[in-house]
Amino acid sequence: MKTTVYFNIGSNIGDRRAFIARAVAALYTLPGVKVDAVRQSEYVESEPWGFRSDNSFLNLGVAVDADIDAPWSEAGLEGLVKYVKEVEKSISSMPHRKPDGTYGDREVDIDIIAVDELVFASDTLTLPHPRMHLRSFVLGPLAELAPGWRHPLSGLTAAEILLSTK
């Protein structure tokens, strides 16, 4: 069964391209899937979202096209989140949040944006990403990678959502 998992990877300190490249390389070994292709968008430079910093982010959209034996299960999706968090920690030990809970600068941040057109919610994952409609640095790359992808709740494409944010 064919599946596509959409990610957005960002970095705003250090060797941003190197951190992102390490994250992309790890996506070739997603657990529970046979990866057919890893497609990348153009890089997008953006201001930090949700916090103030002098360091701009470099962001990359990534689509992992793969085969799975059965439809996504809760356990499979939770395993995906766990794997992504392990990859982040293997690249950087920096926390994503400050002690007060606010966002901070980071060497790498990997967000799962969507898995096909699934709707899913748990304590660790919401699909599609619940704030994607607020982030042009997510919507632009997603529209580039998957122009036909439609948000399963709104029915809009990423490009249409992006236009509505301007």
Tab-separated table of C-alpha atoms in Angstrom:
chain	number	residue	atom	x	y	z
A	1	MET	CA	0.000	0.000	0.000
A	2	LYS	CA	1.437	3.386	-1.021
A	3	THR	CA	1.811	6.161	1.552
A	4	THR	CA	3.424	9.582	1.748
A	5	VAL	CA	4.593	11.228	4.939
A	6	TYR	CA	5.175	14.983	4.804
A	7	PHE	CA	7.720	16.638	7.073
A	8	ASN	CA	9.061	20.122	7.644
A	9	ILE	CA	12.602	20.355	8.970
A	10	GLY	CA	14.014	23.576	10.359
A	11	SER	CA	17.185	24.904	11.942
A	12	ASN	CA	18.119	28.381	13.106
A	13	ILE	CA	21.568	28.017	14.689
A	14	GLY	CA	24.868	26.434	13.780
A	15	ASP	CA	25.439	24.763	10.428
A	16	ARG	CA	21.763	24.776	9.491
A	17	ARG	CA	22.127	22.949	6.173
A	18	ALA	CA	24.239	20.203	7.758
A	19	PHE	CA	21.717	19.644	10.564
A	20	ILE	CA	18.868	19.493	8.052
A	21	ALA	CA	20.820	17.125	5.792
A	22	ARG	CA	21.374	14.734	8.712
A	23	ALA	CA	17.646	14.774	9.450
A	24	VAL	CA	16.775	14.093	5.805
A	25	ALA	CA	19.231	11.178	5.699
A	26	ALA	CA	17.496	9.616	8.710
A	27	LEU	CA	14.145	9.706	6.900
A	28	TYR	CA	15.393	7.034	4.506
A	29	THR	CA	15.069	4.536	7.366
A	30	LEU	CA	11.598	5.248	8.724
A	31	PRO	CA	10.398	2.315	10.826
A	32	GLY	CA	7.674	0.082	9.438
A	33	VAL	CA	7.862	1.344	5.860
A	34	LYS	CA	9.798	0.550	2.702
A	35	VAL	CA	10.992	3.943	1.483
A	36	ASP	CA	10.691	4.402	-2.283
A	37	ALA	CA	11.740	8.056	-2.531
A	38	VAL	CA	12.567	11.075	-0.404
A	39	ARG	CA	11.625	14.292	-2.192
A	40	GLN	CA	12.760	17.730	-1.027
A	41	SER	CA	11.393	21.218	-1.586
A	42	GLU	CA	13.481	24.298	-2.110
A	43	TYR	CA	14.842	25.776	1.110
A	44	VAL	CA	12.791	28.550	2.716
A	45	GLU	CA	14.256	31.209	5.001
A	46	SER	CA	11.854	32.424	7.683
A	47	GLU	CA	11.667	34.390	10.863
A	48	PRO	CA	11.205	32.404	14.075
A	49	TRP	CA	7.594	31.483	14.731
A	50	GLY	CA	6.246	31.771	18.262
A	51	PHE	CA	9.344	33.422	19.762
A	52	ARG	CA	11.831	36.223	19.190
A	53	SER	CA	15.366	35.559	18.003
A	54	ASP	CA	18.001	37.237	15.872
A	55	ASN	CA	18.518	33.890	14.115
A	56	SER	CA	16.346	33.152	11.097
A	57	PHE	CA	15.262	29.629	10.293
A	58	LEU	CA	16.169	27.599	7.276
A	59	ASN	CA	13.275	25.234	6.486
A	60	LEU	CA	12.892	22.321	4.118
A	61	GLY	CA	9.787	20.397	3.176
A	62	VAL	CA	10.304	16.664	2.722
A	63	ALA	CA	7.938	14.044	1.307
A	64	VAL	CA	8.737	10.405	1.974
A	65	ASP	CA	7.016	8.128	-0.516
A	66	ALA	CA	6.857	4.568	0.801
A	67	ASP	CA	5.074	1.243	0.897
A	68	ILE	CA	3.392	-0.129	4.003
A	69	ASP	CA	1.914	-3.562	4.579
A	70	ALA	CA	-1.366	-2.313	6.088
A	71	PRO	CA	-3.114	1.022	6.660
A	72	TRP	CA	-1.533	3.264	9.284
A	73	SER	CA	-2.440	2.235	12.817
A	74	GLU	CA	-2.238	4.244	16.008
A	75	ALA	CA	0.827	2.209	17.020
A	76	GLY	CA	2.484	2.876	13.655
A	77	LEU	CA	1.873	6.619	13.879
A	78	GLU	CA	3.085	6.751	17.481
A	79	GLY	CA	6.186	4.829	16.392
A	80	LEU	CA	6.752	7.445	13.696
A	81	VAL	CA	6.648	10.251	16.288
A	82	LYS	CA	9.014	8.363	18.561
A	83	TYR	CA	11.454	7.820	15.702
A	84	VAL	CA	11.390	11.519	14.741
A	85	LYS	CA	12.109	12.548	18.338
A	86	GLU	CA	15.011	10.070	18.485
A	87	VAL	CA	16.428	11.508	15.260
A	88	GLU	CA	16.209	15.038	16.661
A	89	LYS	CA	18.052	13.962	19.819
A	90	SER	CA	20.714	12.111	17.804
A	91	ILE	CA	21.450	15.320	15.889
A	92	SER	CA	21.179	17.784	18.770
A	93	SER	CA	20.772	17.529	22.511
A	94	MET	CA	19.352	21.070	22.642
A	95	PRO	CA	15.780	21.234	23.951
A	96	HIS	CA	13.099	22.710	21.700
A	97	ARG	CA	11.640	24.704	24.525
A	98	LYS	CA	13.009	26.893	27.249
A	99	PRO	CA	12.409	26.008	30.919
A	100	ASP	CA	9.335	28.288	30.915
A	101	GLY	CA	7.784	26.268	28.054
A	102	THR	CA	8.305	28.833	25.300
A	103	TYR	CA	10.068	28.048	22.028
A	104	GLY	CA	13.783	28.722	21.669
A	105	ASP	CA	16.561	28.565	19.112
A	106	ARG	CA	17.354	25.056	17.932
A	107	GLU	CA	19.766	23.166	15.755
A	108	VAL	CA	17.062	20.937	14.320
A	109	ASP	CA	13.301	20.630	14.502
A	110	ILE	CA	11.405	17.939	12.603
A	111	ASP	CA	7.638	18.289	12.356
A	112	ILE	CA	5.322	15.685	10.906
A	113	ILE	CA	2.943	17.793	8.824
A	114	ALA	CA	0.697	15.135	7.304
A	115	VAL	CA	0.490	11.445	6.557
A	116	ASP	CA	-1.431	11.041	3.333
A	117	GLU	CA	-4.773	12.693	4.112
A	118	LEU	CA	-5.231	11.060	7.512
A	119	VAL	CA	-6.913	12.745	10.429
A	120	PHE	CA	-5.428	11.579	13.715
A	121	ALA	CA	-5.031	12.946	17.242
A	122	SER	CA	-3.193	11.654	20.293
A	123	ASP	CA	-1.196	13.172	23.118
A	124	THR	CA	1.934	13.191	20.925
A	125	LEU	CA	0.662	13.717	17.377
A	126	THR	CA	-2.089	15.603	15.577
A	127	LEU	CA	-2.557	15.131	11.843
A	128	PRO	CA	-2.612	17.201	9.843
A	129	HIS	CA	-0.321	19.472	11.853
A	130	PRO	CA	-2.654	21.733	13.849
A	131	ARG	CA	-0.753	24.972	13.106
A	132	MET	CA	0.261	24.340	9.514
A	133	HIS	CA	-2.334	26.858	8.286
A	134	LEU	CA	-0.455	29.605	10.169
A	135	ARG	CA	2.994	28.856	8.744
A	136	SER	CA	3.900	29.878	5.211
A	137	PHE	CA	7.288	28.169	5.662
A	138	VAL	CA	5.339	24.887	5.923
A	139	LEU	CA	2.628	25.553	3.339
A	140	GLY	CA	4.934	26.760	0.557
A	141	PRO	CA	7.166	23.670	0.602
A	142	LEU	CA	4.148	21.370	0.977
A	143	ALA	CA	2.463	22.986	-2.038
A	144	GLU	CA	5.696	22.547	-4.013
A	145	LEU	CA	6.017	18.861	-3.106
A	146	ALA	CA	2.351	17.880	-3.304
A	147	PRO	CA	0.254	20.327	-5.321
A	148	GLY	CA	-2.711	17.921	-5.270
A	149	TRP	CA	-2.639	17.229	-1.534
A	150	ARG	CA	-5.838	18.399	0.174
A	151	HIS	CA	-6.304	19.140	3.836
A	152	PRO	CA	-8.735	16.427	4.920
A	153	LEU	CA	-10.780	18.781	7.108
A	154	SER	CA	-10.949	21.949	4.997
A	155	GLY	CA	-10.692	20.330	1.561
A	156	LEU	CA	-8.227	23.047	0.518
A	157	THR	CA	-4.840	22.436	-1.084
A	158	ALA	CA	-1.711	23.708	0.646
A	159	ALA	CA	-1.465	26.454	-2.000
A	160	GLU	CA	-5.052	27.543	-1.324
A	161	ILE	CA	-4.416	27.619	2.425
A	162	LEU	CA	-1.213	29.606	1.805
A	163	LEU	CA	-3.144	32.195	-0.225
A	164	SER	CA	-5.655	32.572	2.603
A	165	THR	CA	-2.863	33.432	5.066
A	166	LYS	CA	-1.697	36.463	3.080
